[in-house]
Amino acid sequence: MKQRDGEVLFLSLEDVVACGGADVRRASEDVQRGFAFLLEGRVVQPTKASMRHPRPAPEPEVGFLNFMPSLVLSEGREILGCKSMGSMPANVALGLPRAAGIITLFDAQTKFLRSVMDAQVISATRTGAVSMLAAQKLVPADTEEIALIGAGVNMRTQLLGLHLALPKLRRARVYAEGASKERFAAEMSRRTEIDIRSVATAEEAVRGAPFVVTCVSRDDRPVVQDRWIPERGVTIFSIGGFEVEASLLARMDRIVADRWADVKSRNVQTHAFAVAHGVIPESRVEDLGPILAGQREGRTSRDESIFFSPVGLAFEDILVADRVYEEALQRGVGQRLRLWSSPEWI
């Protein structure tokens, strides 16, 4: 159904889910296309702008707002949008989401607003999709066991994506503060048929695990220590910020970012910290895009130790949101709102 001038399609969280926004597999196809476009120079991707509180305090204590615009030159058309999202870890204790916001899509020719939709579902889903794609290249395909540090929404989409990428996953140990780890273990065991066991400490989860994924709300200090990690053949996905001891990176064979320029600009993740403090040289960090495209090798041996940490890229959100929007138009989902109608403001 065609939109009229001045009309905006509003999609709630439930609308986004109904139109495929929570489908990790479909999101992985969007993200794969986006990385290909990025390598071809068809993505305009300003670095993420973060509104930080002026009070000198750790970011998780005061929260932040991220603004992530992108223009994607897709097949025969341009896709233009921006994700605006706030994060406040203390929300979890109040029974609220840690992060929430909106994605706005614009008509590339007129720059009129086309759609406003919930960002929480898409943001979490595309993060799981990125890890799914990375795991297909960086993690041994026969991996059976995984350690999970964190038990929130993003860890759910992580496991959904990793389950698709690594079909031989059979066992998981999960640690998080409070009772969330028990709820996570029960729910995600049902959804994935993986035997998930909650444990009392992060060390108990990580010790001896060949594959470790961290995704916690308080991510300004390490929750995984270097001495817990096997000497060889381990893969670590750090999805949040400074979750892993920086010294660990000095003994990794590969250190992979989604896009290092954005990680370096944001400057809150372990590999950014490690470079800034001289633990590793900047030249050791590589981007995921060339690996996904086959321009660079993924994992070359079981003994290789690999660290991967994505900061999140706006084109991922915008491409998923564009697909959701097109499906909503076809199905008549969402509310049509008149943003303007008076010609006197033209």
PDB file of N, CA, C and O in Angstrom, residues 158-187:
ATOM      1  N   GLN A 158      22.194 -13.918  20.678  1.00  0.00           N
ATOM      2  CA  GLN A 158      23.500 -14.522  20.419  1.00  0.00           C
ATOM      3  C   GLN A 158      23.373 -16.028  20.282  1.00  0.00           C
ATOM      4  O   GLN A 158      23.840 -16.625  19.310  1.00  0.00           O
ATOM      5  N   LEU A 159      22.735 -16.647  21.253  1.00  0.00           N
ATOM      6  CA  LEU A 159      22.645 -18.101  21.239  1.00  0.00           C
ATOM      7  C   LEU A 159      21.790 -18.591  20.073  1.00  0.00           C
ATOM      8  O   LEU A 159      22.103 -19.622  19.463  1.00  0.00           O
ATOM      9  N   LEU A 160      20.734 -17.864  19.734  1.00  0.00           N
ATOM     10  CA  LEU A 160      19.920 -18.260  18.577  1.00  0.00           C
ATOM     11  C   LEU A 160      20.752 -18.237  17.292  1.00  0.00           C
ATOM     12  O   LEU A 160      20.669 -19.147  16.467  1.00  0.00           O
ATOM     13  N   GLY A 161      21.566 -17.204  17.129  1.00  0.00           N
ATOM     14  CA  GLY A 161      22.423 -17.120  15.951  1.00  0.00           C
ATOM     15  C   GLY A 161      23.515 -18.171  15.950  1.00  0.00           C
ATOM     16  O   GLY A 161      23.788 -18.813  14.924  1.00  0.00           O
ATOM     17  N   LEU A 162      24.139 -18.391  17.101  1.00  0.00           N
ATOM     18  CA  LEU A 162      25.231 -19.360  17.186  1.00  0.00           C
ATOM     19  C   LEU A 162      24.714 -20.784  17.019  1.00  0.00           C
ATOM     20  O   LEU A 162      25.410 -21.647  16.468  1.00  0.00           O
ATOM     21  N   HIS A 163      23.507 -21.031  17.472  1.00  0.00           N
ATOM     22  CA  HIS A 163      22.892 -22.342  17.297  1.00  0.00           C
ATOM     23  C   HIS A 163      22.693 -22.642  15.814  1.00  0.00           C
ATOM     24  O   HIS A 163      22.865 -23.790  15.356  1.00  0.00           O
ATOM     25  N   LEU A 164      22.344 -21.623  15.028  1.00  0.00           N
ATOM     26  CA  LEU A 164      22.196 -21.799  13.585  1.00  0.00           C
ATOM     27  C   LEU A 164      23.554 -22.005  12.909  1.00  0.00           C
ATOM     28  O   LEU A 164      23.675 -22.799  11.973  1.00  0.00           O
ATOM     29  N   ALA A 165      24.566 -21.296  13.386  1.00  0.00           N
ATOM     30  CA  ALA A 165      25.893 -21.385  12.772  1.00  0.00           C
ATOM     31  C   ALA A 165      26.619 -22.667  13.138  1.00  0.00           C
ATOM     32  O   ALA A 165      27.415 -23.186  12.336  1.00  0.00           O
ATOM     33  N   LEU A 166      26.365 -23.178  14.339  1.00  0.00           N
ATOM     34  CA  LEU A 166      27.104 -24.329  14.873  1.00  0.00           C
ATOM     35  C   LEU A 166      26.107 -25.414  15.292  1.00  0.00           C
ATOM     36  O   LEU A 166      25.805 -25.577  16.472  1.00  0.00           O
ATOM     37  N   PRO A 167      25.593 -26.167  14.364  1.00  0.00           N
ATOM     38  CA  PRO A 167      24.509 -27.111  14.675  1.00  0.00           C
ATOM     39  C   PRO A 167      24.911 -28.244  15.609  1.00  0.00           C
ATOM     40  O   PRO A 167      24.039 -28.951  16.123  1.00  0.00           O
ATOM     41  N   LYS A 168      26.218 -28.418  15.871  1.00  0.00           N
ATOM     42  CA  LYS A 168      26.644 -29.486  16.779  1.00  0.00           C
ATOM     43  C   LYS A 168      26.754 -29.027  18.235  1.00  0.00           C
ATOM     44  O   LYS A 168      27.166 -29.806  19.101  1.00  0.00           O
ATOM     45  N   LEU A 169      26.392 -27.765  18.501  1.00  0.00           N
ATOM     46  CA  LEU A 169      26.382 -27.298  19.894  1.00  0.00           C
ATOM     47  C   LEU A 169      25.441 -28.175  20.716  1.00  0.00           C
ATOM     48  O   LEU A 169      24.270 -28.351  20.365  1.00  0.00           O
ATOM     49  N   ARG A 170      25.956 -28.691  21.823  1.00  0.00           N
ATOM     50  CA  ARG A 170      25.168 -29.586  22.665  1.00  0.00           C
ATOM     51  C   ARG A 170      25.066 -29.107  24.110  1.00  0.00           C
ATOM     52  O   ARG A 170      24.089 -29.395  24.786  1.00  0.00           O
ATOM     53  N   ARG A 171      26.094 -28.400  24.591  1.00  0.00           N
ATOM     54  CA  ARG A 171      26.157 -28.042  26.011  1.00  0.00           C
ATOM     55  C   ARG A 171      26.552 -26.581  26.170  1.00  0.00           C
ATOM     56  O   ARG A 171      27.339 -26.051  25.379  1.00  0.00           O
ATOM     57  N   ALA A 172      26.014 -25.968  27.220  1.00  0.00           N
ATOM     58  CA  ALA A 172      26.370 -24.586  27.535  1.00  0.00           C
ATOM     59  C   ALA A 172      26.353 -24.398  29.037  1.00  0.00           C
ATOM     60  O   ALA A 172      25.537 -24.996  29.746  1.00  0.00           O
ATOM     61  N   ARG A 173      27.278 -23.565  29.505  1.00  0.00           N
ATOM     62  CA  ARG A 173      27.263 -23.115  30.893  1.00  0.00           C
ATOM     63  C   ARG A 173      27.026 -21.610  30.877  1.00  0.00           C
ATOM     64  O   ARG A 173      27.686 -20.884  30.123  1.00  0.00           O
ATOM     65  N   VAL A 174      26.093 -21.128  31.681  1.00  0.00           N
ATOM     66  CA  VAL A 174      25.757 -19.711  31.680  1.00  0.00           C
ATOM     67  C   VAL A 174      25.916 -19.133  33.073  1.00  0.00           C
ATOM     68  O   VAL A 174      25.511 -19.737  34.075  1.00  0.00           O
ATOM     69  N   TYR A 175      26.523 -17.944  33.115  1.00  0.00           N
ATOM     70  CA  TYR A 175      26.634 -17.209  34.375  1.00  0.00           C
ATOM     71  C   TYR A 175      26.129 -15.785  34.157  1.00  0.00           C
ATOM     72  O   TYR A 175      26.430 -15.134  33.153  1.00  0.00           O
ATOM     73  N   ALA A 176      25.363 -15.303  35.117  1.00  0.00           N
ATOM     74  CA  ALA A 176      24.949 -13.900  35.186  1.00  0.00           C
ATOM     75  C   ALA A 176      24.588 -13.624  36.635  1.00  0.00           C
ATOM     76  O   ALA A 176      24.329 -14.550  37.419  1.00  0.00           O
ATOM     77  N   GLU A 177      24.580 -12.364  36.985  1.00  0.00           N
ATOM     78  CA  GLU A 177      24.195 -11.988  38.344  1.00  0.00           C
ATOM     79  C   GLU A 177      22.693 -12.198  38.530  1.00  0.00           C
ATOM     80  O   GLU A 177      21.900 -11.995  37.609  1.00  0.00           O
ATOM     81  N   GLY A 178      22.298 -12.610  39.728  1.00  0.00           N
ATOM     82  CA  GLY A 178      20.884 -12.757  40.042  1.00  0.00           C
ATOM     83  C   GLY A 178      20.281 -14.010  39.450  1.00  0.00           C
ATOM     84  O   GLY A 178      20.964 -14.961  39.054  1.00  0.00           O
ATOM     85  N   ALA A 179      18.944 -14.003  39.379  1.00  0.00           N
ATOM     86  CA  ALA A 179      18.202 -15.199  38.955  1.00  0.00           C
ATOM     87  C   ALA A 179      18.046 -15.296  37.444  1.00  0.00           C
ATOM     88  O   ALA A 179      17.492 -16.283  36.951  1.00  0.00           O
ATOM     89  N   SER A 180      18.543 -14.311  36.711  1.00  0.00           N
ATOM     90  CA  SER A 180      18.323 -14.324  35.263  1.00  0.00           C
ATOM     91  C   SER A 180      18.951 -15.544  34.603  1.00  0.00           C
ATOM     92  O   SER A 180      18.461 -16.027  33.589  1.00  0.00           O
ATOM     93  N   LYS A 181      20.047 -16.053  35.165  1.00  0.00           N
ATOM     94  CA  LYS A 181      20.710 -17.194  34.532  1.00  0.00           C
ATOM     95  C   LYS A 181      19.848 -18.455  34.583  1.00  0.00           C
ATOM     96  O   LYS A 181      19.859 -19.263  33.642  1.00  0.00           O
ATOM     97  N   GLU A 182      19.085 -18.630  35.665  1.00  0.00           N
ATOM     98  CA  GLU A 182      18.198 -19.796  35.735  1.00  0.00           C
ATOM     99  C   GLU A 182      17.057 -19.667  34.715  1.00  0.00           C
ATOM    100  O   GLU A 182      16.707 -20.639  34.038  1.00  0.00           O
ATOM    101  N   ARG A 183      16.496 -18.466  34.610  1.00  0.00           N
ATOM    102  CA  ARG A 183      15.427 -18.259  33.625  1.00  0.00           C
ATOM    103  C   ARG A 183      15.953 -18.472  32.210  1.00  0.00           C
ATOM    104  O   ARG A 183      15.293 -19.082  31.367  1.00  0.00           O
ATOM    105  N   PHE A 184      17.141 -17.945  31.959  1.00  0.00           N
ATOM    106  CA  PHE A 184      17.760 -18.093  30.645  1.00  0.00           C
ATOM    107  C   PHE A 184      17.970 -19.570  30.325  1.00  0.00           C
ATOM    108  O   PHE A 184      17.642 -20.028  29.226  1.00  0.00           O
ATOM    109  N   ALA A 185      18.532 -20.312  31.268  1.00  0.00           N
ATOM    110  CA  ALA A 185      18.830 -21.726  31.036  1.00  0.00           C
ATOM    111  C   ALA A 185      17.563 -22.503  30.702  1.00  0.00           C
ATOM    112  O   ALA A 185      17.545 -23.323  29.776  1.00  0.00           O
ATOM    113  N   ALA A 186      16.494 -22.236  31.446  1.00  0.00           N
ATOM    114  CA  ALA A 186      15.242 -22.962  31.215  1.00  0.00           C
ATOM    115  C   ALA A 186      14.636 -22.605  29.857  1.00  0.00           C
ATOM    116  O   ALA A 186      14.250 -23.491  29.071  1.00  0.00           O
ATOM    117  N   GLU A 187      14.550 -21.300  29.566  1.00  0.00           N
ATOM    118  CA  GLU A 187      13.914 -20.864  28.317  1.00  0.00           C
ATOM    119  C   GLU A 187      14.706 -21.289  27.091  1.00  0.00           C
ATOM    120  O   GLU A 187      14.154 -21.847  26.135  1.00  0.00           O
TER     121      GLU A 187
END
